[in-house]
Coordinates of N, CA and C in Angstrom, one line a residue:
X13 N -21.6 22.9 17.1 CA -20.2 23.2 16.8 C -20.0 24.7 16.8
X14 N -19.2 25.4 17.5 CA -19.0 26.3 17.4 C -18.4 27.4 16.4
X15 N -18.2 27.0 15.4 CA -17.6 27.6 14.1 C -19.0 27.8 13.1
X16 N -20.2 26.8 13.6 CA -21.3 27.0 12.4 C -21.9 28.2 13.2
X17 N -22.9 28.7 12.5 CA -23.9 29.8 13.0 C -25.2 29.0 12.9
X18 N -26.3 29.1 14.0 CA -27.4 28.8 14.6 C -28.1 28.5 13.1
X19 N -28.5 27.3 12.8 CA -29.5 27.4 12.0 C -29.1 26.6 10.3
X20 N -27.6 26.6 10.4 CA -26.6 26.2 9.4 C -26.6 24.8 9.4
X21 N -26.7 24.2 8.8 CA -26.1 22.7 8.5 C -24.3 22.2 8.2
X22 N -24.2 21.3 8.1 CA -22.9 21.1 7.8 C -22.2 21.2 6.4
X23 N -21.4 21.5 5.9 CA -21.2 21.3 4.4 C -20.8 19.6 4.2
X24 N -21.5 19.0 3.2 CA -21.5 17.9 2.9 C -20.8 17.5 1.4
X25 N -19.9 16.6 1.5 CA -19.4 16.4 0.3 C -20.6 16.4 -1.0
X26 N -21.6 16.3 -0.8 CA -22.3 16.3 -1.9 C -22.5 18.2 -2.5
X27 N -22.2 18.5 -1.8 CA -22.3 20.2 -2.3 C -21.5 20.9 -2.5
X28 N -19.7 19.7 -2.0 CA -18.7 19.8 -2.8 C -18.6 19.6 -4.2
X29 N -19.6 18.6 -4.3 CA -19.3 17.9 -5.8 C -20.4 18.6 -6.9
X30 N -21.5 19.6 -6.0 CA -22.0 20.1 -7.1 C -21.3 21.4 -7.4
X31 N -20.6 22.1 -6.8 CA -19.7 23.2 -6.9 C -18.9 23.3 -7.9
X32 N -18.0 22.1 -6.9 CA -16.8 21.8 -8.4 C -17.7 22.0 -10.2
X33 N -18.9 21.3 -10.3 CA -19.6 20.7 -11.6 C -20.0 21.8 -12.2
X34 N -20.5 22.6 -11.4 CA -21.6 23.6 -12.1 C -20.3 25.0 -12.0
X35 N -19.4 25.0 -11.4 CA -18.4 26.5 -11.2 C -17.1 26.0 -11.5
X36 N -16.6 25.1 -11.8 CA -15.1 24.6 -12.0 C -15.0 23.8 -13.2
X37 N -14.9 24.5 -14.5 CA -14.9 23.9 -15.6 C -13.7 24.6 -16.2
X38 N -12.8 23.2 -15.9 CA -11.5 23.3 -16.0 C -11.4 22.5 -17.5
X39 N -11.4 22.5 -18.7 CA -10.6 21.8 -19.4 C -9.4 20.7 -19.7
X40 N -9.6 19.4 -20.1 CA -8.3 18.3 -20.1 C -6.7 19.8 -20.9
X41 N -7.6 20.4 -21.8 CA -6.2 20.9 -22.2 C -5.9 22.3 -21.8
X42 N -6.4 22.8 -20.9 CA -6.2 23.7 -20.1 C -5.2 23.5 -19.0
X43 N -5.5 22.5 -18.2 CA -4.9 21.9 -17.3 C -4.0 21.3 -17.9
X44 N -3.7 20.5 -18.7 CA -2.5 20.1 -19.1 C -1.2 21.1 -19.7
X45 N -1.8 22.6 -19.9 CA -1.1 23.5 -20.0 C -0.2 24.2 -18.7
X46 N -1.5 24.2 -18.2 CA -1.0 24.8 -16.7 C 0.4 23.4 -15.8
X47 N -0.5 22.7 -16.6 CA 0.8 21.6 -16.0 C 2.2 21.9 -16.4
X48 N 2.0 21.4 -17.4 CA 3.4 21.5 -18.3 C 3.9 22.7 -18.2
X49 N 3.7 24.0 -17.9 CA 4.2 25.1 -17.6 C 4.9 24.7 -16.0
X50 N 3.8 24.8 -15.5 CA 4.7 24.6 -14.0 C 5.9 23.6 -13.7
X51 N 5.4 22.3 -14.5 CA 6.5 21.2 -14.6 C 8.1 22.1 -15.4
X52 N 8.0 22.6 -16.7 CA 8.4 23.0 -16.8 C 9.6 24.0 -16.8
X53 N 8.6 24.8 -16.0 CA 9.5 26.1 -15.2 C 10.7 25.9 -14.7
X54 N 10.3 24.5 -13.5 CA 11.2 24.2 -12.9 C 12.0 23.2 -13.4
X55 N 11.8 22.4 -14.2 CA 12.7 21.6 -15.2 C 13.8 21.8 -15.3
X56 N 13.3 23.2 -16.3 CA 14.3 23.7 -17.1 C 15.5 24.7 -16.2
X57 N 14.8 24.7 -15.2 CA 15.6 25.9 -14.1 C 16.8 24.6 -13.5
X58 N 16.6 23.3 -13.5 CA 17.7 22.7 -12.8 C 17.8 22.2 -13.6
X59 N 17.5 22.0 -14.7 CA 18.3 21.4 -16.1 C 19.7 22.1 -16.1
X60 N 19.9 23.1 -16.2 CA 20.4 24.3 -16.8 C 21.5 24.7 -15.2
X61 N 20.8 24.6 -14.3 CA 21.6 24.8 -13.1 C 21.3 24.1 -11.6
X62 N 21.8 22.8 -11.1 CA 21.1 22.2 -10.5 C 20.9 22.7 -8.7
X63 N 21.6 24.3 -9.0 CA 21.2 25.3 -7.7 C 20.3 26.2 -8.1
X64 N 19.6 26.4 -9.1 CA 18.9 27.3 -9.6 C 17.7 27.7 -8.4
X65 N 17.7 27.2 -7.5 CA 16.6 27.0 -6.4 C 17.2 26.8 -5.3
X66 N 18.3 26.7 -5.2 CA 18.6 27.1 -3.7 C 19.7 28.2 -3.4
X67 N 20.3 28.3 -2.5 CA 20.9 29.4 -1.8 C 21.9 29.7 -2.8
X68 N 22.8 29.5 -3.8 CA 23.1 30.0 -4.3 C 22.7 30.8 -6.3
X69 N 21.6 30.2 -6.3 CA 20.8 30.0 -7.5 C 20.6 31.3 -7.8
X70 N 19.9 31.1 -9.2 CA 19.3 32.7 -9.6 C 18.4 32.8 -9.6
X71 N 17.0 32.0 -8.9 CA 15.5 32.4 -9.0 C 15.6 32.7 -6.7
X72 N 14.9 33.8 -7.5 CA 14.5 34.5 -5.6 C 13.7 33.2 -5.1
X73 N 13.4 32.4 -5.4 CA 12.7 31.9 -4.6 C 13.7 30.2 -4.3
X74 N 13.7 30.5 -2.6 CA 15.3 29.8 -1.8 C 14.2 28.2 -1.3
X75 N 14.6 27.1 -2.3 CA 13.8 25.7 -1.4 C 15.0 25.0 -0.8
X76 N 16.0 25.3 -0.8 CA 17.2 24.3 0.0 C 18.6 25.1 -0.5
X77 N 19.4 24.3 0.4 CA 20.8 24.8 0.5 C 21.5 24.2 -0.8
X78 N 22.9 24.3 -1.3 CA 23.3 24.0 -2.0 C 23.3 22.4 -2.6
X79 N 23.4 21.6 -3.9 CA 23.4 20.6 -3.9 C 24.8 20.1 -3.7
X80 N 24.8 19.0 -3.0 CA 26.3 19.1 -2.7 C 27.6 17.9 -3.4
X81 N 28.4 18.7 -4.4 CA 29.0 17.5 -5.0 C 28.9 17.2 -6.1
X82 N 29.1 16.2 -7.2 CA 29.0 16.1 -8.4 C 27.5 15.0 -8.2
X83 N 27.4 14.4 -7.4 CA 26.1 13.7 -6.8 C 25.0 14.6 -7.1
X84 N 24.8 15.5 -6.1 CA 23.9 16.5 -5.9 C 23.6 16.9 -7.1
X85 N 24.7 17.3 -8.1 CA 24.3 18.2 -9.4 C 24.0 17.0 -10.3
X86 N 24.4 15.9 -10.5 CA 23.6 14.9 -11.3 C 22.0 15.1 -10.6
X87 N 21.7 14.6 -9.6 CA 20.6 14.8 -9.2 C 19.9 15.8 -9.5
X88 N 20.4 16.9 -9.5 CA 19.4 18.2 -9.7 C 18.9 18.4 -11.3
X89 N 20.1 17.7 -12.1 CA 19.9 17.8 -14.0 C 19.0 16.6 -13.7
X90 N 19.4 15.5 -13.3 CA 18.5 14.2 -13.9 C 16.9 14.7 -13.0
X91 N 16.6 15.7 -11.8 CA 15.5 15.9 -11.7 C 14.7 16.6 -12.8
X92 N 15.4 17.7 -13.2 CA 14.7 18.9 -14.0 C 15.0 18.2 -15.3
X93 N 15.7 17.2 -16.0 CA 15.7 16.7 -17.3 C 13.6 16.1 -17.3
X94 N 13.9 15.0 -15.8 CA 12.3 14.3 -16.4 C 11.1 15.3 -16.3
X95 N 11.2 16.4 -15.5 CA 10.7 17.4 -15.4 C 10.0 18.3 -16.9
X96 N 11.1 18.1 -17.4 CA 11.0 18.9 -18.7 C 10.6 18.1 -19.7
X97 N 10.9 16.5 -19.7 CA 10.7 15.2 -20.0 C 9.2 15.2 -20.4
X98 N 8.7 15.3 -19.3 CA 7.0 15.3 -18.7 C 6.0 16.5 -19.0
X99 N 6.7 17.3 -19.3 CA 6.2 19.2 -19.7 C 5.9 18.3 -21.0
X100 N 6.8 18.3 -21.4 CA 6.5 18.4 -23.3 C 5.3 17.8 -23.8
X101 N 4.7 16.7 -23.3 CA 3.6 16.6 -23.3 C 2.3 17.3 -23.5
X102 N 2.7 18.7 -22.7 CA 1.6 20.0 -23.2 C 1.7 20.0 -24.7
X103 N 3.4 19.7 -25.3 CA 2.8 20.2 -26.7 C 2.8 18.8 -27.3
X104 N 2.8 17.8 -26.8 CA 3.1 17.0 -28.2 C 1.5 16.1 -27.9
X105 N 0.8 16.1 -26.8 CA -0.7 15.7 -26.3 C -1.3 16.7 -26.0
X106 N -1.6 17.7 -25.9 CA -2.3 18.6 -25.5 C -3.4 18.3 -24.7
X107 N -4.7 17.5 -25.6 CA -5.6 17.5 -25.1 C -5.8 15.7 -24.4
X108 N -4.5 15.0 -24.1 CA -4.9 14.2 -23.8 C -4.8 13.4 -22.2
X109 N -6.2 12.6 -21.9 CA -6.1 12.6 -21.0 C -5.4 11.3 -20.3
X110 N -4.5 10.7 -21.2 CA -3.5 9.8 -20.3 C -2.5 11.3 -19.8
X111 N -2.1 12.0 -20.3 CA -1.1 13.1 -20.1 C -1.9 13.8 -18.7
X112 N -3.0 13.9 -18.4 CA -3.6 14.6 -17.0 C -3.7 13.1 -16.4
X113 N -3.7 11.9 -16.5 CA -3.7 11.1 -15.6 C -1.9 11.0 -14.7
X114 N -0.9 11.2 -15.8 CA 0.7 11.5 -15.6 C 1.1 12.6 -14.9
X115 N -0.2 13.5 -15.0 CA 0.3 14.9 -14.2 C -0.3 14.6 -13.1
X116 N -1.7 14.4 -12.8 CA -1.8 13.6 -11.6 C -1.2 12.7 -10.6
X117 N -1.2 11.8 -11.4 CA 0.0 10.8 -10.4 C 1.0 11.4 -9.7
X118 N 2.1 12.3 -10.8 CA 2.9 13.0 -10.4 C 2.9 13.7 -8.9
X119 N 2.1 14.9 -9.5 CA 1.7 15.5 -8.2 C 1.2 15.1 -6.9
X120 N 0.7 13.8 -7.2 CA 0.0 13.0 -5.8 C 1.2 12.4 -5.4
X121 N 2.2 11.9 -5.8 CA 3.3 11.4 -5.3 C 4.8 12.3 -5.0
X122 N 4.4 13.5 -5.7 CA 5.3 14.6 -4.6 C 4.5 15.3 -3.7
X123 N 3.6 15.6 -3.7 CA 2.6 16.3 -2.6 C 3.2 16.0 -1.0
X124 N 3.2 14.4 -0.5 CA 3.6 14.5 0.4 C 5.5 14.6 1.1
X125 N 6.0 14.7 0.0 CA 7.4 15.1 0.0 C 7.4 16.7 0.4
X126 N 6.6 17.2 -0.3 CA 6.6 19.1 0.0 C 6.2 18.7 1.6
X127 N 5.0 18.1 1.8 CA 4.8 18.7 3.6 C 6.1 17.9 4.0
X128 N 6.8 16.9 3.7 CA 7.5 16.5 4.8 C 8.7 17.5 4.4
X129 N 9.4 18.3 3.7 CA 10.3 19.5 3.6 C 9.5 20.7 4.0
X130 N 8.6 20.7 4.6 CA 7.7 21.8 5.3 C 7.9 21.6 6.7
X131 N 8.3 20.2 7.3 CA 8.5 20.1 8.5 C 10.1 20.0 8.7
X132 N 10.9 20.6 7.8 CA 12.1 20.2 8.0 C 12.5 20.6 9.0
X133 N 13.5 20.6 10.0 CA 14.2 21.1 10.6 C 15.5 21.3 10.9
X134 N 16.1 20.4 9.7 CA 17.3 20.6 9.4 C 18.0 22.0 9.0
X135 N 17.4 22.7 8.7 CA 17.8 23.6 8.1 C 18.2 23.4 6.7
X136 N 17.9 22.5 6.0 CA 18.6 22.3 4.9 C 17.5 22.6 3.6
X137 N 16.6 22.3 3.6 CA 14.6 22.9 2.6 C 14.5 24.3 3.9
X138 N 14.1 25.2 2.8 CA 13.7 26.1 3.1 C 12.1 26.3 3.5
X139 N 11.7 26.3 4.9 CA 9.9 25.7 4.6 C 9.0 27.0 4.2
X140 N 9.6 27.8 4.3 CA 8.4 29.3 4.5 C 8.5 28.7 2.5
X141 N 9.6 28.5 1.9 CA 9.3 28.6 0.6 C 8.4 27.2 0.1
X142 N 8.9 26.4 1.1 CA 7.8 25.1 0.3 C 6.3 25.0 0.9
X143 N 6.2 26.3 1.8 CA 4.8 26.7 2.1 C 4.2 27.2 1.0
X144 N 5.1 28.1 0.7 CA 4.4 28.9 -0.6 C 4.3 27.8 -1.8
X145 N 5.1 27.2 -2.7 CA 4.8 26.2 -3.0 C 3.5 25.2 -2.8
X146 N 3.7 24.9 -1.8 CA 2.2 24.2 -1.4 C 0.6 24.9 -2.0
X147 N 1.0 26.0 -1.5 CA -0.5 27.0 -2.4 C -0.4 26.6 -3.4
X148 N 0.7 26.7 -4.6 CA -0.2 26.1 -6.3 C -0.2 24.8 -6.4
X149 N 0.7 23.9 -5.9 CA 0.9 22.2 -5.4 C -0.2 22.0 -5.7
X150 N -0.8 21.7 -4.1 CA -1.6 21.2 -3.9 C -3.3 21.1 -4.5
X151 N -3.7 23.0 -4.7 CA -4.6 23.0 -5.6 C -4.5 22.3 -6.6
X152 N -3.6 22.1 -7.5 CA -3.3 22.0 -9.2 C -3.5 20.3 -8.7
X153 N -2.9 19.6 -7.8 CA -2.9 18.4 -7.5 C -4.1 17.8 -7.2
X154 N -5.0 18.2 -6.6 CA -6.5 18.2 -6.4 C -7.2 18.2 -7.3
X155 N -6.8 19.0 -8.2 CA -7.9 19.6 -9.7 C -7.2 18.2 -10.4
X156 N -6.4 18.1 -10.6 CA -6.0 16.8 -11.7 C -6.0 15.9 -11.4
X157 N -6.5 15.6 -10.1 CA -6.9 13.9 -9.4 C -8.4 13.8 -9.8
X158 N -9.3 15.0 -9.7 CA -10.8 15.2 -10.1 C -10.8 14.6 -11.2
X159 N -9.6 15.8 -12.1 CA -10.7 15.6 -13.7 C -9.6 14.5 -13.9
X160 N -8.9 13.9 -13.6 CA -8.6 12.7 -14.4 C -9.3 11.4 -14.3
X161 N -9.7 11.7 -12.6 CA -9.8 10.1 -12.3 C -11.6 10.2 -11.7
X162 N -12.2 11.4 -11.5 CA -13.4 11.8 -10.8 C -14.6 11.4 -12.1
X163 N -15.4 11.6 -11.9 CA -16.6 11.7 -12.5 C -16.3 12.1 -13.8
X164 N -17.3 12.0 -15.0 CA -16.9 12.1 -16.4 C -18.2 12.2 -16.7
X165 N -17.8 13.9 -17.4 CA -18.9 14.4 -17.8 C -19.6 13.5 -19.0
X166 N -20.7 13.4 -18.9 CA -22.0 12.9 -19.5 C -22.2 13.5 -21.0

């Protein structure tokens, strides 16, 4: 293969999994912080305004065009209500790990909604923004599929 250098092996999932073990000691209530903050954030941002994130909103960062209608703006409260629904869990479970199995799921079942508004073309998701999105996504979605559902430390 031309990407390895002469003499290299391949990386094998087994030297993924010692990595993660021995250098990634993430915490159930660390992660569940980091959750609930990020769930959070944005909660409470279309709790409060259900354009708070798009073109006419107050946060700089643009993921779609206006919601449109009294439809749209139900939609955008009843998103950011379960949003913020699901946060609180940071404080009322902290360390627990049905609450990282919830944030898990979560994120595995929007994960592929962000790439498909990454391919939009409508103009209507903004993708350079749900690119950037994707960077803490997807990490944070990976890390809470591990420690919820991966191997259990001994």
């Amino acid at each position: 293969m031309p990407w390895r250098a002469r003499g290299q092996r391949a990386l094998r999932l087994s030297d993924v999994t010692r990595v993660v073990r021995a250098g990634l000691a993430i915490d159930t209530k660390t992660l569940n912080t980091i959750s609930s903050l990020y769930l959070g954030g944005f909660g409470l941002g279309l709790y409060l305004d259900p354009n708070a994130f798009a073109d006419s909103g107050m946060s700089p960062l643009k993921y779609t065009v206006d919601a449109e209608g009294p439809v749209g703006e139900f939609f955008g409260r009843a998103f950011g209500s379960m949003l913020l629904g699901m946060s609180a869990i940071g404080y009322f479970g902290p360390e627990s790990e049905g609450a990282l199995k919830m944030f898990a799921a979560a994120f595995s079942l929007f994960t592929p909604i962000i790439f498909k508004n990454i391919g939009d073309e409508s103009g209507a998701m903004k993708t350079s923004a749900w690119k950037l999105q994707a960077l803490m996504h997807i990490p944070l979605a990976a890390l809470s599929l591990y420690k919820a559902f991966g191997p259990k430390d001994e």
